[in-house]
mmCIF file of C-alpha atoms and ligand atoms in Angstrom:
data_model
loop_
_atom_site.group_PDB
_atom_site.id
_atom_site.type_symbol
_atom_site.label_atom_id
_atom_site.label_comp_id
_atom_site.label_asym_id
_atom_site.label_seq_id
_atom_site.Cartn_x
_atom_site.Cartn_y
_atom_site.Cartn_z
ATOM 1 C CA MET A 1 3.638 -20.536 -10.151
ATOM 2 C CA LYS A 2 0.763 -20.122 -7.728
ATOM 3 C CA VAL A 3 0.744 -16.502 -5.963
ATOM 4 C CA VAL A 4 -1.654 -15.887 -3.052
ATOM 5 C CA ILE A 5 -2.758 -12.286 -2.413
ATOM 6 C CA THR A 6 -4.083 -11.460 1.030
ATOM 7 C CA GLY A 7 -6.243 -8.377 0.607
ATOM 8 C CA GLY A 8 -6.462 -9.290 -3.194
ATOM 9 C CA ALA A 9 -9.763 -7.519 -3.671
ATOM 10 C CA GLY A 10 -8.562 -4.223 -2.318
ATOM 11 C CA PHE A 11 -7.076 -1.318 -4.064
ATOM 12 C CA ILE A 12 -3.560 -2.408 -4.481
ATOM 13 C CA GLY A 13 -4.495 -6.218 -4.251
ATOM 14 C CA ALA A 14 -6.760 -6.081 -7.326
ATOM 15 C CA ASN A 15 -4.244 -4.069 -9.324
ATOM 16 C CA LEU A 16 -1.689 -6.737 -8.573
ATOM 17 C CA CYS A 17 -4.091 -9.588 -9.606
ATOM 18 C CA ARG A 18 -4.683 -7.707 -12.989
ATOM 19 C CA ARG A 19 -0.823 -7.412 -13.360
ATOM 20 C CA LEU A 20 -0.082 -11.023 -12.465
ATOM 21 C CA ALA A 21 -2.504 -12.271 -15.082
ATOM 22 C CA THR A 22 -0.131 -11.142 -17.718
ATOM 23 C CA THR A 23 3.071 -11.943 -15.931
ATOM 24 C CA PRO A 24 5.125 -14.685 -17.538
ATOM 25 C CA GLY A 25 5.603 -17.677 -15.107
ATOM 26 C CA VAL A 26 2.629 -16.991 -12.977
ATOM 27 C CA SER A 27 -0.096 -19.629 -13.602
ATOM 28 C CA GLU A 28 -2.515 -19.300 -10.638
ATOM 29 C CA VAL A 29 -3.438 -16.199 -8.616
ATOM 30 C CA VAL A 30 -5.737 -16.640 -5.460
ATOM 31 C CA ALA A 31 -7.079 -13.515 -3.869
ATOM 32 C CA LEU A 32 -7.849 -14.108 -0.151
ATOM 33 C CA ASP A 33 -10.105 -11.223 1.235
ATOM 34 C CA ASP A 34 -12.838 -10.689 3.609
ATOM 35 C CA LEU A 35 -14.244 -7.911 1.682
ATOM 36 C CA SER A 36 -14.205 -5.441 4.710
ATOM 37 C CA SER A 37 -12.892 -2.719 2.419
ATOM 38 C CA GLY A 38 -12.191 -4.680 -0.744
ATOM 39 C CA ASP A 39 -14.651 -5.258 -3.446
ATOM 40 C CA ALA A 40 -15.367 -8.491 -5.477
ATOM 41 C CA ALA A 41 -16.010 -6.492 -8.512
ATOM 42 C CA ASN A 42 -12.468 -5.262 -8.530
ATOM 43 C CA LEU A 43 -11.278 -8.590 -9.687
ATOM 44 C CA ASP A 44 -13.507 -8.742 -12.768
ATOM 45 C CA GLY A 45 -11.490 -9.881 -15.727
ATOM 46 C CA THR A 46 -8.360 -10.667 -13.699
ATOM 47 C CA GLY A 47 -8.773 -14.456 -13.722
ATOM 48 C CA ALA A 48 -7.889 -14.465 -9.976
ATOM 49 C CA ARG A 49 -9.846 -16.891 -7.727
ATOM 50 C CA LEU A 50 -11.531 -15.028 -4.972
ATOM 51 C CA VAL A 51 -11.637 -16.915 -1.533
ATOM 52 C CA ILE A 52 -13.766 -14.924 0.879
ATOM 53 C CA GLY A 53 -12.552 -15.427 4.413
ATOM 54 C CA ASP A 54 -10.401 -13.955 7.240
ATOM 55 C CA LEU A 55 -6.599 -13.973 6.778
ATOM 56 C CA GLY A 56 -6.374 -14.435 10.542
ATOM 57 C CA ALA A 57 -8.215 -17.807 10.492
ATOM 58 C CA PRO A 58 -5.852 -20.874 10.135
ATOM 59 C CA ASP A 59 -8.498 -23.029 8.430
ATOM 60 C CA VAL A 60 -8.944 -20.314 5.742
ATOM 61 C CA LEU A 61 -5.080 -20.175 5.260
ATOM 62 C CA ASP A 62 -4.919 -24.069 5.139
ATOM 63 C CA GLU A 63 -7.455 -23.851 2.090
ATOM 64 C CA VAL A 64 -5.552 -21.224 0.014
ATOM 65 C CA LEU A 65 -1.776 -21.893 0.742
ATOM 66 C CA PRO A 66 -0.979 -25.470 -0.233
ATOM 67 C CA GLY A 67 1.115 -25.407 -3.406
ATOM 68 C CA ALA A 68 1.700 -21.622 -3.097
ATOM 69 C CA HIS A 69 5.244 -20.224 -4.264
ATOM 70 C CA ALA A 70 4.608 -16.753 -2.846
ATOM 71 C CA VAL A 71 2.199 -14.939 -0.510
ATOM 72 C CA VAL A 72 1.878 -11.172 -1.083
ATOM 73 C CA HIS A 73 0.284 -10.108 2.281
ATOM 74 C CA LEU A 74 -1.684 -6.867 1.534
ATOM 75 C CA GLY A 75 -4.587 -7.632 3.676
ATOM 76 C CA ALA A 76 -4.979 -5.255 6.419
ATOM 77 C CA ARG A 77 -7.314 -2.577 7.999
ATOM 78 C CA PRO A 78 -5.530 0.529 6.603
ATOM 79 C CA SER A 79 -5.935 4.181 7.475
ATOM 80 C CA VAL A 80 -4.456 6.095 10.488
ATOM 81 C CA PRO A 81 -7.879 7.703 11.412
ATOM 82 C CA ARG A 82 -9.629 4.180 11.416
ATOM 83 C CA SER A 83 -6.847 2.939 13.870
ATOM 84 C CA ILE A 84 -7.438 5.919 16.103
ATOM 85 C CA ALA A 85 -11.257 5.244 16.223
ATOM 86 C CA ASP A 86 -10.667 1.532 16.947
ATOM 87 C CA PRO A 87 -6.947 0.628 17.734
ATOM 88 C CA ARG A 88 -7.893 -3.179 18.808
ATOM 89 C CA ALA A 89 -9.489 -3.751 15.401
ATOM 90 C CA SER A 90 -6.371 -2.379 13.536
ATOM 91 C CA HIS A 91 -4.105 -4.592 15.883
ATOM 92 C CA LEU A 92 -6.122 -7.546 15.225
ATOM 93 C CA ALA A 93 -6.129 -7.438 11.440
ATOM 94 C CA ASN A 94 -2.731 -6.041 10.974
ATOM 95 C CA ALA A 95 -0.534 -7.498 13.668
ATOM 96 C CA THR A 96 -2.187 -10.626 14.839
ATOM 97 C CA GLY A 97 -3.369 -11.079 11.186
ATOM 98 C CA THR A 98 0.405 -11.058 9.850
ATOM 99 C CA LEU A 99 1.390 -13.566 12.701
ATOM 100 C CA GLU A 100 -1.186 -15.921 11.475
ATOM 101 C CA VAL A 101 -0.262 -15.491 7.749
ATOM 102 C CA LEU A 102 3.446 -16.246 8.626
ATOM 103 C CA GLU A 103 2.304 -19.310 10.735
ATOM 104 C CA GLY A 104 0.340 -20.535 7.652
ATOM 105 C CA VAL A 105 3.516 -19.818 5.426
ATOM 106 C CA ARG A 106 5.528 -21.846 7.827
ATOM 107 C CA ARG A 107 2.970 -24.588 8.052
ATOM 108 C CA HIS A 108 2.861 -24.860 4.102
ATOM 109 C CA ASP A 109 6.309 -24.375 3.340
ATOM 110 C CA VAL A 110 5.740 -21.423 1.158
ATOM 111 C CA PRO A 111 9.158 -20.377 -0.188
ATOM 112 C CA GLN A 112 8.385 -16.524 0.019
ATOM 113 C CA VAL A 113 6.183 -13.949 1.735
ATOM 114 C CA VAL A 114 6.072 -10.267 0.731
ATOM 115 C CA VAL A 115 4.596 -8.177 3.601
ATOM 116 C CA ALA A 116 3.051 -4.746 3.287
ATOM 117 C CA SER A 117 4.293 -2.212 5.770
ATOM 118 C CA SER A 118 4.042 1.530 5.702
ATOM 119 C CA SER A 119 6.084 4.831 5.802
ATOM 120 C CA SER A 120 3.991 5.553 8.830
ATOM 121 C CA VAL A 121 6.424 3.476 10.948
ATOM 122 C CA TYR A 122 8.886 6.564 10.718
ATOM 123 C CA GLY A 123 6.318 8.589 12.463
ATOM 124 C CA ASP A 124 7.555 11.826 13.942
ATOM 125 C CA ASN A 125 11.279 11.256 13.092
ATOM 126 C CA PRO A 126 11.907 14.492 11.193
ATOM 127 C CA GLN A 127 14.852 13.233 9.287
ATOM 128 C CA LEU A 128 14.420 13.408 5.468
ATOM 129 C CA PRO A 129 14.721 11.277 3.280
ATOM 130 C CA LYS A 130 13.514 8.308 5.373
ATOM 131 C CA HIS A 131 16.245 5.814 5.351
ATOM 132 C CA GLU A 132 15.219 2.160 6.299
ATOM 133 C CA ASP A 133 17.897 2.299 9.072
ATOM 134 C CA LEU A 134 16.323 5.444 10.835
ATOM 135 C CA LEU A 135 14.674 5.150 14.211
ATOM 136 C CA THR A 136 11.145 4.132 13.728
ATOM 137 C CA SER A 137 8.796 6.460 15.831
ATOM 138 C CA PRO A 138 5.077 5.504 15.129
ATOM 139 C CA VAL A 139 2.405 8.177 16.170
ATOM 140 C CA SER A 140 -0.735 6.078 15.537
ATOM 141 C CA PRO A 141 -2.020 2.738 16.207
ATOM 142 C CA TYR A 142 -1.937 1.951 12.618
ATOM 143 C CA ALA A 143 1.854 2.540 12.459
ATOM 144 C CA VAL A 144 2.320 0.465 15.546
ATOM 145 C CA SER A 145 0.571 -2.399 14.076
ATOM 146 C CA LYS A 146 2.526 -2.369 10.820
ATOM 147 C CA LEU A 147 5.783 -2.161 12.797
ATOM 148 C CA ALA A 148 4.738 -5.176 14.546
ATOM 149 C CA ALA A 149 4.050 -6.941 11.154
ATOM 150 C CA GLU A 150 7.494 -5.881 10.072
ATOM 151 C CA GLY A 151 8.998 -7.193 13.310
ATOM 152 C CA TYR A 152 7.224 -10.675 13.054
ATOM 153 C CA ALA A 153 8.234 -11.064 9.306
ATOM 154 C CA SER A 154 11.736 -10.429 10.368
ATOM 155 C CA ALA A 155 11.651 -12.812 13.364
ATOM 156 C CA TYR A 156 10.050 -15.536 11.245
ATOM 157 C CA ALA A 157 12.866 -15.237 8.610
ATOM 158 C CA ARG A 158 15.523 -15.521 11.263
ATOM 159 C CA CYS A 159 13.945 -18.222 13.467
ATOM 160 C CA PHE A 160 12.301 -20.227 10.761
ATOM 161 C CA GLY A 161 14.219 -19.586 7.634
ATOM 162 C CA ILE A 162 11.162 -18.020 5.861
ATOM 163 C CA GLY A 163 12.131 -16.095 2.767
ATOM 164 C CA ALA A 164 10.565 -12.701 3.664
ATOM 165 C CA LEU A 165 10.569 -9.272 1.956
ATOM 166 C CA THR A 166 9.011 -6.271 3.940
ATOM 167 C CA LEU A 167 8.116 -3.223 1.852
ATOM 168 C CA ARG A 168 7.302 0.041 3.282
ATOM 169 C CA PHE A 169 4.715 1.523 1.022
ATOM 170 C CA PHE A 170 4.495 5.394 0.960
ATOM 171 C CA ASN A 171 1.357 7.074 -0.452
ATOM 172 C CA VAL A 172 0.038 4.772 -3.081
ATOM 173 C CA PHE A 173 -2.681 6.182 -5.618
ATOM 174 C CA GLY A 174 -4.257 5.117 -8.689
ATOM 175 C CA PRO A 175 -7.237 3.494 -10.342
ATOM 176 C CA LEU A 176 -9.554 1.244 -8.047
ATOM 177 C CA GLN A 177 -8.638 3.452 -4.821
ATOM 178 C CA PRO A 178 -12.101 4.277 -3.625
ATOM 179 C CA ALA A 179 -13.288 7.848 -2.589
ATOM 180 C CA GLY A 180 -16.430 8.874 -0.930
ATOM 181 C CA HIS A 181 -15.905 7.101 2.546
ATOM 182 C CA ALA A 182 -14.859 8.605 5.617
ATOM 183 C CA TYR A 183 -11.358 7.275 5.570
ATOM 184 C CA ALA A 184 -10.586 7.773 1.681
ATOM 185 C CA ALA A 185 -7.013 8.478 1.064
ATOM 186 C CA VAL A 186 -6.185 11.996 -0.239
ATOM 187 C CA VAL A 187 -5.744 11.510 -4.007
ATOM 188 C CA PRO A 188 -9.053 9.862 -4.663
ATOM 189 C CA ALA A 189 -10.788 12.273 -2.256
ATOM 190 C CA PHE A 190 -9.302 15.103 -4.257
ATOM 191 C CA VAL A 191 -10.033 13.745 -7.730
ATOM 192 C CA ALA A 192 -13.525 12.806 -6.777
ATOM 193 C CA ALA A 193 -14.415 16.231 -5.489
ATOM 194 C CA ALA A 194 -12.669 18.096 -8.099
ATOM 195 C CA LEU A 195 -14.523 16.126 -10.886
ATOM 196 C CA ALA A 196 -17.795 16.655 -9.089
ATOM 197 C CA GLY A 197 -17.149 20.494 -9.123
ATOM 198 C CA GLU A 198 -17.025 20.420 -5.284
ATOM 199 C CA ALA A 199 -14.466 21.920 -2.979
ATOM 200 C CA VAL A 200 -11.884 19.473 -1.903
ATOM 201 C CA THR A 201 -11.123 19.246 2.010
ATOM 202 C CA VAL A 202 -7.389 19.919 3.000
ATOM 203 C CA HIS A 203 -6.310 18.896 6.272
ATOM 204 C CA GLY A 204 -4.022 21.703 7.696
ATOM 205 C CA ASP A 205 -2.228 24.078 5.418
ATOM 206 C CA GLY A 206 -1.754 21.612 2.583
ATOM 207 C CA ARG A 207 2.002 22.175 2.722
ATOM 208 C CA GLN A 208 2.574 18.642 4.168
ATOM 209 C CA THR A 209 4.586 16.411 1.731
ATOM 210 C CA ARG A 210 4.378 12.965 0.627
ATOM 211 C CA ASP A 211 6.157 10.625 -1.511
ATOM 212 C CA PHE A 212 3.272 9.596 -3.937
ATOM 213 C CA THR A 213 3.798 6.328 -5.739
ATOM 214 C CA TYR A 214 1.599 5.238 -8.638
ATOM 215 C CA VAL A 215 -0.032 1.890 -8.194
ATOM 216 C CA GLY A 216 1.209 0.481 -11.416
ATOM 217 C CA THR A 217 4.776 1.158 -10.004
ATOM 218 C CA VAL A 218 4.038 -0.592 -6.835
ATOM 219 C CA CYS A 219 2.694 -3.583 -9.027
ATOM 220 C CA ASP A 220 5.790 -3.574 -11.026
ATOM 221 C CA VAL A 221 7.801 -3.984 -7.857
ATOM 222 C CA LEU A 222 5.527 -6.705 -6.383
ATOM 223 C CA ALA A 223 5.356 -8.787 -9.626
ATOM 224 C CA THR A 224 9.225 -8.591 -10.043
ATOM 225 C CA ALA A 225 9.562 -9.614 -6.414
ATOM 226 C CA VAL A 226 7.471 -12.677 -6.685
ATOM 227 C CA VAL A 227 8.755 -13.891 -10.055
ATOM 228 C CA ASP A 228 12.467 -13.470 -8.964
ATOM 229 C CA GLN A 229 11.685 -14.515 -5.291
ATOM 230 C CA VAL A 230 13.391 -11.363 -3.883
ATOM 231 C CA VAL A 231 13.993 -11.407 -0.170
ATOM 232 C CA HIS A 232 15.878 -9.165 2.133
ATOM 233 C CA GLU A 233 16.728 -9.305 5.701
ATOM 234 C CA ARG A 234 15.759 -5.542 6.297
ATOM 235 C CA PRO A 235 12.669 -3.501 5.395
ATOM 236 C CA VAL A 236 12.723 -1.820 1.985
ATOM 237 C CA ASN A 237 11.096 1.403 1.162
ATOM 238 C CA LEU A 238 8.661 1.307 -1.801
ATOM 239 C CA ALA A 239 8.828 4.810 -3.188
ATOM 240 C CA PHE A 240 11.157 6.747 -5.331
ATOM 241 C CA GLY A 241 12.238 9.729 -3.140
ATOM 242 C CA SER A 242 9.909 12.360 -4.720
ATOM 243 C CA ARG A 243 8.432 14.955 -2.369
ATOM 244 C CA SER A 244 5.183 16.779 -3.283
ATOM 245 C CA SER A 245 2.875 18.747 -1.050
ATOM 246 C CA LEU A 246 -0.823 18.387 -1.105
ATOM 247 C CA LEU A 247 -1.017 21.883 -2.771
ATOM 248 C CA ASP A 248 1.242 20.483 -5.480
ATOM 249 C CA VAL A 249 -1.054 17.786 -6.128
ATOM 250 C CA LEU A 250 -4.183 20.162 -6.329
ATOM 251 C CA ASP A 251 -2.056 22.314 -8.753
ATOM 252 C CA LEU A 252 -1.413 19.471 -11.021
ATOM 253 C CA LEU A 253 -5.031 18.469 -10.702
ATOM 254 C CA GLU A 254 -6.160 21.942 -11.702
ATOM 255 C CA GLU A 255 -3.909 21.683 -14.695
ATOM 256 C CA LEU A 256 -5.102 18.402 -15.882
ATOM 257 C CA LEU A 257 -8.643 19.312 -15.521
ATOM 258 C CA GLY A 258 -8.140 22.805 -16.973
ATOM 259 C CA HIS A 259 -10.174 24.462 -14.269
ATOM 260 C CA PRO A 260 -9.668 25.933 -10.778
ATOM 261 C CA VAL A 261 -10.439 23.463 -7.876
ATOM 262 C CA GLU A 262 -11.825 25.147 -4.614
ATOM 263 C CA ARG A 263 -10.012 24.200 -1.430
ATOM 264 C CA ARG A 264 -11.636 24.059 2.124
ATOM 265 C CA HIS A 265 -9.035 23.940 4.755
ATOM 266 C CA VAL A 266 -9.953 22.193 8.014
ATOM 267 C CA ASP A 267 -7.897 20.994 11.091
ATOM 268 C CA PRO A 268 -4.868 18.813 10.687
ATOM 269 C CA ARG A 269 -5.674 15.032 11.451
ATOM 270 C CA PRO A 270 -4.230 13.753 14.593
ATOM 271 C CA GLY A 271 -1.641 10.828 13.965
ATOM 272 C CA ASP A 272 -0.636 12.370 10.485
ATOM 273 C CA VAL A 273 3.091 13.061 9.876
ATOM 274 C CA ARG A 274 4.252 16.184 8.509
ATOM 275 C CA ASP A 275 6.745 15.241 5.806
ATOM 276 C CA SER A 276 7.505 11.903 3.981
ATOM 277 C CA GLN A 277 10.113 11.204 1.395
ATOM 278 C CA ALA A 278 11.686 7.904 0.816
ATOM 279 C CA ASP A 279 15.465 7.124 0.518
ATOM 280 C CA GLN A 280 15.343 4.845 -2.465
ATOM 281 C CA ARG A 281 18.686 3.352 -2.557
ATOM 282 C CA ARG A 282 17.867 -0.059 -1.126
ATOM 283 C CA LEU A 283 14.798 -0.397 -3.508
ATOM 284 C CA ARG A 284 16.905 0.689 -6.509
ATOM 285 C CA GLY A 285 19.491 -1.887 -5.603
ATOM 286 C CA LEU A 286 16.911 -4.710 -5.527
ATOM 287 C CA PHE A 287 14.765 -3.649 -8.387
ATOM 288 C CA GLY A 288 17.010 -1.717 -10.585
ATOM 289 C CA SER A 289 14.670 -2.341 -13.774
ATOM 290 C CA VAL A 290 11.658 -0.590 -12.327
ATOM 291 C CA GLU A 291 11.076 2.897 -13.408
ATOM 292 C CA PRO A 292 8.424 4.903 -11.546
ATOM 293 C CA VAL A 293 5.474 6.487 -13.386
ATOM 294 C CA PRO A 294 5.646 10.312 -12.738
ATOM 295 C CA LEU A 295 2.968 11.851 -10.465
ATOM 296 C CA ARG A 296 1.616 13.872 -13.289
ATOM 297 C CA GLU A 297 1.145 10.715 -15.546
ATOM 298 C CA GLY A 298 -0.228 8.643 -12.681
ATOM 299 C CA LEU A 299 -2.805 11.475 -11.661
ATOM 300 C CA HIS A 300 -3.700 11.691 -15.395
ATOM 301 C CA ARG A 301 -4.420 7.813 -15.355
ATOM 302 C CA THR A 302 -6.271 8.206 -12.138
ATOM 303 C CA VAL A 303 -8.501 11.011 -13.328
ATOM 304 C CA GLU A 304 -9.365 8.908 -16.521
ATOM 305 C CA TRP A 305 -10.270 6.086 -14.505
ATOM 306 C CA PHE A 306 -12.698 8.128 -12.296
ATOM 307 C CA ARG A 307 -14.142 9.551 -15.524
ATOM 308 C CA SER A 308 -14.574 6.232 -17.411
ATOM 309 C CA GLY A 309 -14.682 3.522 -14.696
ATOM 310 C CA THR A 310 -12.453 1.318 -17.125
ATOM 311 C CA LEU A 311 -8.906 0.141 -16.742
ATOM 312 C CA ASP A 312 -6.418 -0.007 -19.727
HETATM 313 P P1 LIG B 1 -7.402 -1.677 0.841
HETATM 314 O O1 LIG B 1 -8.145 -1.446 1.978
HETATM 315 O O2 LIG B 1 -7.963 -1.348 -0.498
HETATM 316 O O3 LIG B 1 -6.898 -3.270 0.887
HETATM 317 C C1 LIG B 1 -6.872 -4.015 2.178
HETATM 318 C C2 LIG B 1 -7.679 -5.267 1.809
HETATM 319 O O4 LIG B 1 -7.567 -6.232 2.881
HETATM 320 C C3 LIG B 1 -9.144 -5.007 1.651
HETATM 321 O O5 LIG B 1 -9.533 -5.537 0.401
HETATM 322 C C4 LIG B 1 -9.818 -5.775 2.803
HETATM 323 O O6 LIG B 1 -11.105 -6.117 2.497
HETATM 324 C C5 LIG B 1 -8.804 -6.852 3.145
HETATM 325 N N1 LIG B 1 -8.892 -7.211 4.497
HETATM 326 C C6 LIG B 1 -8.875 -6.502 5.605
HETATM 327 N N2 LIG B 1 -8.808 -7.323 6.703
HETATM 328 C C7 LIG B 1 -8.928 -8.524 6.262
HETATM 329 C C8 LIG B 1 -9.077 -9.852 6.946
HETATM 330 N N3 LIG B 1 -8.899 -9.993 8.241
HETATM 331 N N4 LIG B 1 -9.036 -10.966 6.090
HETATM 332 C C9 LIG B 1 -9.076 -10.766 4.803
HETATM 333 N N5 LIG B 1 -8.945 -9.658 4.131
HETATM 334 C C10 LIG B 1 -8.732 -8.696 4.687
HETATM 335 O O7 LIG B 1 -6.049 -1.104 0.928
HETATM 336 P P2 LIG B 1 -4.731 -0.935 0.172
HETATM 337 O O8 LIG B 1 -4.606 0.663 -0.027
HETATM 338 O O9 LIG B 1 -4.896 -1.720 -1.063
HETATM 339 O O10 LIG B 1 -3.589 -1.440 1.128
HETATM 340 C C11 LIG B 1 -3.074 -2.556 0.811
HETATM 341 C C12 LIG B 1 -1.814 -2.704 1.882
HETATM 342 O O11 LIG B 1 -0.815 -1.742 1.727
HETATM 343 C C13 LIG B 1 -2.233 -2.725 3.214
HETATM 344 O O12 LIG B 1 -1.479 -3.546 4.156
HETATM 345 C C14 LIG B 1 -1.839 -1.262 3.679
HETATM 346 O O13 LIG B 1 -1.778 -1.198 5.134
HETATM 347 C C15 LIG B 1 -0.602 -1.078 2.867
HETATM 348 N N6 LIG B 1 -0.443 0.254 2.689
HETATM 349 C C16 LIG B 1 -1.087 1.094 1.783
HETATM 350 C C17 LIG B 1 -0.729 2.352 1.578
HETATM 351 C C18 LIG B 1 -1.587 3.097 0.527
HETATM 352 O O14 LIG B 1 -1.244 4.289 0.291
HETATM 353 N N7 LIG B 1 -2.620 2.598 -0.103
HETATM 354 C C19 LIG B 1 0.330 2.929 2.118
HETATM 355 C C20 LIG B 1 1.086 2.280 3.002
HETATM 356 C C21 LIG B 1 0.658 0.863 3.329
#
C-alpha cells in the first residue's frame, strides 16, 4: 500500500516514515512537506520519498495523491505561542490546509485520511480526564484551527463518504523533536538545557499537568490505523490517561542524568491550559493491541537521542 504523510519531514512525520519502512503491507511512503519546521535530514535512511511543497496547493496534492491508500495528515503550523504571534498563518496552514487535503483525498478517491488534531481543543474546560464528547473550549488560535480541521474531516466523512479518523494528540515527545528555537516543546527544551548544564525555563509554577505520549507509541497507533484502515465518526484521543506535571518530568530527568537540574521560573504562557489528561477508552477500543511506552522509558530514549544523535 502507498501512504502519503503530510508534514512527513517533521518530528512525528519522520518518526512515522521510519516506522512504516518496516511495516508489513506498506510498499511506498511519500512525505509531503514544505520544510517550514521540518527537516529533510529527518528522512535519512527511511526510504520515504520527499516531495517539497505546500499541502494547501491542489497541484502539489495532485502530484502525490494518485494511487494512495491512506493519507496521514500531520502537516501543520504547530504551537500555541506561534498562533498567538500570527493567527492568520496558523489558520491558513491548519484549517484551510486541511480543507485542501480533504479536497485532494476526495478528488483522488483515497480510501482513508487520518487527521492530526490536538488536546488543545478542550481548552479551559476544567473536567478531567478529557473525554472526546466534552464541550470543546479552545483558548488559542492554534486550538481553533485544529477544531476547524476536525470539523472539516467529520463533514467530509458525512457528506462525501470519506474514510476519516481524527486523532487528538496530547503532548508528544521523543527523538527528532527539536529544541533550541523560540517555540520548542517542553520536553526537548528541558532535555537540551539539562544536558548543556543550563537552567531550564519553567513557565509558571511547573505544577501544570500533561498526558505525555512517547512518539513511538503514537507511531504504533498511526501505523495500525493505516494498515487496518481504521476510521471513526468521532474524534479519538491519542494518549493513555497518564498525568504528569512539568516538575515530575524534571524529577525524572534528574534521576536519569544523575545530577540536579536548575529551574528558572518565568510567567505562565498565554493560551496554555492548566491540566490535561486523556480519557483513553475510545482509543483502547480501537487500538487494543497498542501498549504505551512509559514516560520514564520514553524520556530515557529521548535523552539518548540528544546525546548520540542516532536512532535505534
Ligand atoms: P512539526 O512542526 O515537526 O511537523 C509539522 C510539519 O508540517 C513540519 O515538517 C512542517 O515543515 C510541515 N508543514 C507545515 N506547514 C506546511 C505546509 N503548508 N505544507 C507542507 N508541509 C507543511 O510538528 P509535529 O510535532 O511533528 O506535529 C505533527 C502534527 O501533530 C501537527 O499537525 C500538530 O499540530 C499535531 N500535534 C502535535 C503535538 C505534539 O505534541 N507534537 C500535539 C498535538 C498535535
